[in-house]
Amino acid sequence: GYEQSLLELMRGKKLGIYQCDASDVFQGVRVSKGDWSSVVNTDIFLHVWRQVQAKAVYKKFDWTIKVDVDAVFFPDRMRAHLVGMGPPANTPVYLHNIKFRYHFMGALEVLSAKAVDVMLTNFDECAKNLGHNGGEDYFTMQCLDANGVGHMTDFSLLDDKYQHGAGWHLFDINPCTNPAIVAFHPYKHENSWQGCYKVAMGVNKPEDFVGCNERWHGDACSLTSTRQHLGTDPQPSTGIVGVGS
């Protein structure tokens, strides 16, 4: 699926999680959908965190970040946000990351090492009392809250297209202009992932991309751009039209 190609892109260019002090990749499987069209993935999540617990690498660092593969993630921005927030040291704490629904969405989950300790210690009890029939992000938040882990709030951590309401486009790179955001989600194709990254880094502007109504298959696009492909444009295309790609 798209996950492997995105991982190879990030690994090859040392982007995303590969700019962190340490990183690891854990595989999931296809899952069903629950209420709110959320993914029912709690069991997979529990299995992955057991692997994290067994490896225990997280204990070497102050913070653990769980990132979805289709999120365009900037570790340098994450560091800057944490420094600016000044969270208490050696304290169980996690971050509310978005001004949408219950303020904690799973594309970017930020937990202190002590918070991970508390969660792993209480996993079995949380699974017993909270159930397995929902999204892992809601399970995580409930488990942390139920066990006394505090939270801090930074609504500029995550831009998730699901918060934008009707009319958003999977390949639209416009949200990536916001320099405060740590991770943009979802970008499930190499072209849209790279397009978002380039816009975020100032390499390209949204108006460099083909309009979303004019895009070819696989193109990154902009909902506000009026650009169209020329008959002489090569195929396949990245979505960047008439400028360096």
Short mmCIF file of C-alpha atoms in Angstrom, two decimals:
data_model
loop_
_atom_site.label_atom_id
_atom_site.label_comp_id
_atom_site.label_asym_id
_atom_site.label_seq_id
_atom_site.Cartn_x
_atom_site.Cartn_y
_atom_site.Cartn_z
CA GLY A 1 0.00 0.00 0.00
CA TYR A 2 0.87 3.68 0.10
CA GLU A 3 2.46 3.37 3.54
CA GLN A 4 5.60 1.61 2.33
CA SER A 5 6.25 4.08 -0.48
CA LEU A 6 5.87 6.99 1.94
CA LEU A 7 8.26 5.37 4.41
CA GLU A 8 10.82 4.79 1.67
CA LEU A 9 10.50 8.43 0.62
CA MET A 10 11.04 9.68 4.18
CA ARG A 11 13.89 7.27 4.87
CA GLY A 12 15.65 8.07 1.61
CA LYS A 13 15.50 11.84 2.17
CA LYS A 14 15.82 11.68 5.97
CA LEU A 15 12.54 13.49 6.54
CA GLY A 16 9.80 13.15 9.13
CA ILE A 17 10.56 10.67 11.90
CA TYR A 18 14.03 10.12 10.46
CA GLN A 19 15.00 13.56 11.72
CA CYS A 20 14.25 12.55 15.31
CA ASP A 21 16.85 11.47 17.87
CA ALA A 22 15.59 7.90 17.47
CA SER A 23 12.75 6.31 15.52
CA ASP A 24 11.06 3.02 14.82
CA VAL A 25 8.31 1.78 12.52
CA PHE A 26 5.53 -0.59 13.54
CA GLN A 27 3.23 -2.29 11.06
CA GLY A 28 -0.56 -2.41 11.36
CA VAL A 29 -3.25 -4.21 9.38
CA ARG A 30 -6.45 -3.21 7.61
CA VAL A 31 -9.20 -2.43 10.08
CA SER A 32 -12.91 -1.60 10.16
CA LYS A 33 -14.63 1.70 10.87
CA GLY A 34 -16.66 2.62 13.93
CA ASP A 35 -18.73 5.61 15.00
CA TRP A 36 -17.86 8.99 13.40
CA SER A 37 -16.19 6.90 10.66
CA SER A 38 -13.27 6.53 13.05
CA VAL A 39 -10.99 3.57 12.62
CA VAL A 40 -11.45 0.69 15.06
CA ASN A 41 -7.77 0.06 15.71
CA THR A 42 -7.38 -0.22 19.48
CA ASP A 43 -6.21 -3.84 19.41
CA ILE A 44 -3.48 -3.02 16.89
CA PHE A 45 -2.49 -0.05 19.00
CA LEU A 46 -2.18 -2.20 22.13
CA HIS A 47 0.02 -4.68 20.26
CA VAL A 48 2.30 -1.91 18.95
CA TRP A 49 2.73 -0.29 22.35
CA ARG A 50 3.65 -3.66 23.83
CA GLN A 51 6.48 -3.76 21.30
CA VAL A 52 7.50 -0.26 22.32
CA GLN A 53 7.49 -1.42 25.93
CA ALA A 54 9.65 -4.45 25.14
CA LYS A 55 12.25 -2.39 23.26
CA ALA A 56 12.20 0.31 25.98
CA VAL A 57 14.02 2.82 23.76
CA TYR A 58 11.51 5.50 24.76
CA LYS A 59 12.98 5.52 28.28
CA LYS A 60 16.14 7.16 26.91
CA PHE A 61 14.24 10.29 25.89
CA ASP A 62 11.99 12.88 27.54
CA TRP A 63 9.25 12.65 24.90
CA THR A 64 7.68 9.99 22.69
CA ILE A 65 5.86 11.02 19.51
CA LYS A 66 3.54 8.64 17.67
CA VAL A 67 3.06 9.79 14.06
CA ASP A 68 0.86 8.32 11.33
CA VAL A 69 2.81 7.54 8.16
CA ASP A 70 0.56 9.82 6.07
CA ALA A 71 1.30 12.82 8.28
CA VAL A 72 3.86 15.36 7.06
CA PHE A 73 5.76 15.79 10.33
CA PHE A 74 8.41 18.39 11.23
CA PRO A 75 10.48 17.34 14.29
CA ASP A 76 12.26 20.71 14.47
CA ARG A 77 8.90 22.45 14.90
CA MET A 78 7.95 19.89 17.53
CA ARG A 79 11.09 20.68 19.52
CA ALA A 80 10.38 24.41 19.30
CA HIS A 81 6.80 23.93 20.52
CA LEU A 82 7.96 21.86 23.50
CA VAL A 83 10.60 24.42 24.45
CA GLY A 84 8.04 27.20 24.19
CA MET A 85 5.47 25.36 26.30
CA GLY A 86 7.92 24.61 29.10
CA PRO A 87 6.25 21.43 30.38
CA PRO A 88 7.33 20.21 33.85
CA ALA A 89 10.24 17.79 33.80
CA ASN A 90 9.90 14.14 34.88
CA THR A 91 6.12 14.45 34.96
CA PRO A 92 3.40 12.35 33.30
CA VAL A 93 1.85 14.69 30.74
CA TYR A 94 0.46 14.54 27.21
CA LEU A 95 -0.57 17.21 24.74
CA HIS A 96 -4.01 18.09 23.41
CA ASN A 97 -3.18 18.73 19.79
CA ILE A 98 -6.12 20.13 17.81
CA LYS A 99 -9.21 22.33 18.24
CA PHE A 100 -11.60 19.68 16.98
CA ARG A 101 -13.87 17.15 18.65
CA TYR A 102 -12.18 15.95 21.85
CA HIS A 103 -8.91 17.84 21.18
CA PHE A 104 -6.75 14.75 20.68
CA MET A 105 -6.37 13.13 17.26
CA GLY A 106 -4.15 10.18 16.54
CA ALA A 107 -2.10 11.41 13.58
CA LEU A 108 0.27 13.07 16.08
CA GLU A 109 0.33 11.89 19.69
CA VAL A 110 2.81 13.54 22.06
CA LEU A 111 3.49 11.91 25.45
CA SER A 112 6.21 12.41 28.01
CA ALA A 113 8.20 9.31 28.91
CA LYS A 114 6.50 9.26 32.32
CA ALA A 115 3.10 9.35 30.63
CA VAL A 116 4.09 6.37 28.50
CA ASP A 117 5.11 4.55 31.69
CA VAL A 118 1.70 5.18 33.24
CA MET A 119 -0.15 4.12 30.11
CA LEU A 120 1.79 0.89 29.69
CA THR A 121 1.42 0.00 33.36
CA ASN A 122 -2.36 0.43 33.16
CA PHE A 123 -3.01 -0.93 29.66
CA ASP A 124 -4.74 -4.11 30.73
CA GLU A 125 -7.06 -2.32 33.13
CA CYS A 126 -7.85 0.34 30.53
CA ALA A 127 -8.62 -2.29 27.91
CA LYS A 128 -10.90 -4.07 30.36
CA ASN A 129 -12.83 -0.97 31.39
CA LEU A 130 -12.76 1.14 28.23
CA GLY A 131 -13.26 -1.55 25.61
CA HIS A 132 -11.72 -2.12 22.19
CA ASN A 133 -14.41 -0.84 19.83
CA GLY A 134 -13.19 2.63 19.01
CA GLY A 135 -10.24 4.61 17.75
CA GLU A 136 -6.92 4.29 19.50
CA ASP A 137 -6.61 8.04 20.01
CA TYR A 138 -9.79 8.21 22.07
CA PHE A 139 -8.71 5.10 23.99
CA THR A 140 -5.32 6.68 24.70
CA MET A 141 -6.83 9.92 25.96
CA GLN A 142 -9.32 8.11 28.19
CA CYS A 143 -6.66 5.79 29.58
CA LEU A 144 -4.29 8.66 30.37
CA ASP A 145 -7.04 10.79 31.91
CA ALA A 146 -8.37 7.90 34.00
CA ASN A 147 -4.94 7.31 35.46
CA GLY A 148 -4.25 10.88 36.47
CA VAL A 149 -1.97 11.95 33.62
CA GLY A 150 -2.29 15.67 33.08
CA HIS A 151 -2.39 17.42 29.73
CA MET A 152 -1.21 20.68 28.23
CA THR A 153 -2.83 22.25 25.18
CA ASP A 154 -1.32 23.36 21.90
CA PHE A 155 -3.92 23.50 19.13
CA SER A 156 -1.26 24.38 16.54
CA LEU A 157 0.39 20.98 16.74
CA LEU A 158 -1.80 19.26 14.16
CA ASP A 159 -3.69 20.31 11.06
CA ASP A 160 -6.00 17.46 10.12
CA LYS A 161 -8.20 17.82 7.05
CA TYR A 162 -11.03 16.12 8.91
CA GLN A 163 -11.37 19.30 10.99
CA HIS A 164 -11.97 21.43 7.88
CA GLY A 165 -15.50 20.22 7.21
CA ALA A 166 -17.08 19.47 3.85
CA GLY A 167 -15.17 20.30 0.69
CA TRP A 168 -11.62 19.34 1.64
CA HIS A 169 -9.54 17.47 -0.92
CA LEU A 170 -7.14 14.62 -0.15
CA PHE A 171 -4.46 16.00 -2.52
CA ASP A 172 -4.82 19.70 -1.58
CA ILE A 173 -1.60 21.22 -0.23
CA ASN A 174 -3.03 24.61 0.84
CA PRO A 175 -3.07 23.84 4.59
CA CYS A 176 0.70 23.34 4.51
CA THR A 177 1.36 27.09 4.32
CA ASN A 178 0.89 27.48 8.09
CA PRO A 179 4.41 27.77 9.60
CA ALA A 180 3.23 27.03 13.14
CA ILE A 181 1.85 23.56 12.46
CA VAL A 182 3.97 20.55 13.46
CA ALA A 183 2.16 17.91 11.37
CA PHE A 184 -0.26 17.99 8.44
CA HIS A 185 -2.61 15.05 7.79
CA PRO A 186 -3.56 13.13 5.69
CA TYR A 187 -1.22 13.00 2.67
CA LYS A 188 -1.39 9.46 1.38
CA HIS A 189 0.46 9.77 -1.95
CA GLU A 190 4.15 10.52 -2.51
CA ASN A 191 3.28 13.57 -4.63
CA SER A 192 0.88 15.08 -2.09
CA TRP A 193 3.25 14.31 0.80
CA GLN A 194 6.19 15.91 -1.00
CA GLY A 195 4.00 18.76 -2.24
CA CYS A 196 2.94 19.56 1.32
CA TYR A 197 6.54 19.36 2.49
CA LYS A 198 7.73 21.73 -0.25
CA VAL A 199 5.00 24.25 0.50
CA ALA A 200 5.74 24.09 4.23
CA MET A 201 9.45 24.66 3.56
CA GLY A 202 8.80 27.55 1.17
CA VAL A 203 10.21 25.72 -1.86
CA ASN A 204 6.89 26.08 -3.69
CA LYS A 205 3.69 28.06 -3.24
CA PRO A 206 0.13 26.73 -3.63
CA GLU A 207 -0.25 28.69 -6.85
CA ASP A 208 2.58 26.60 -8.36
CA PHE A 209 0.29 23.55 -8.28
CA VAL A 210 -2.47 22.55 -10.64
CA GLY A 211 -6.00 23.33 -9.47
CA CYS A 212 -7.68 20.37 -7.81
CA ASN A 213 -10.45 20.36 -10.44
CA GLU A 214 -7.81 20.11 -13.18
CA ARG A 215 -5.44 17.58 -11.64
CA TRP A 216 -4.27 14.37 -13.24
CA HIS A 217 -4.21 11.09 -11.36
CA GLY A 218 -1.63 11.27 -8.56
CA ASP A 219 -1.14 15.04 -8.78
CA ALA A 220 -0.79 17.15 -5.68
CA CYS A 221 -3.08 20.16 -6.15
CA SER A 222 -4.36 23.42 -4.71
CA LEU A 223 -8.02 24.21 -4.16
CA THR A 224 -7.32 27.89 -4.83
CA SER A 225 -5.00 27.56 -7.84
CA THR A 226 -6.21 28.34 -11.35
CA ARG A 227 -3.36 26.53 -13.06
CA GLN A 228 -4.09 23.83 -15.62
CA HIS A 229 -1.93 21.27 -17.33
CA LEU A 230 -0.65 22.05 -20.80
CA GLY A 231 -0.91 19.48 -23.54
CA THR A 232 2.88 19.29 -23.55
CA ASP A 233 3.20 18.49 -19.82
CA PRO A 234 4.83 15.11 -19.19
CA GLN A 235 2.87 12.31 -17.54
CA PRO A 236 2.83 11.25 -14.80
CA SER A 237 3.04 14.63 -13.11
CA THR A 238 3.78 15.78 -9.56
CA GLY A 239 1.12 18.49 -9.81
CA ILE A 240 3.64 21.32 -9.96
CA VAL A 241 2.98 23.13 -13.23
CA GLY A 242 5.29 25.48 -15.11
CA VAL A 243 7.89 25.85 -12.34
CA GLY A 244 10.73 23.74 -11.00
CA SER A 245 9.51 20.52 -9.37
#
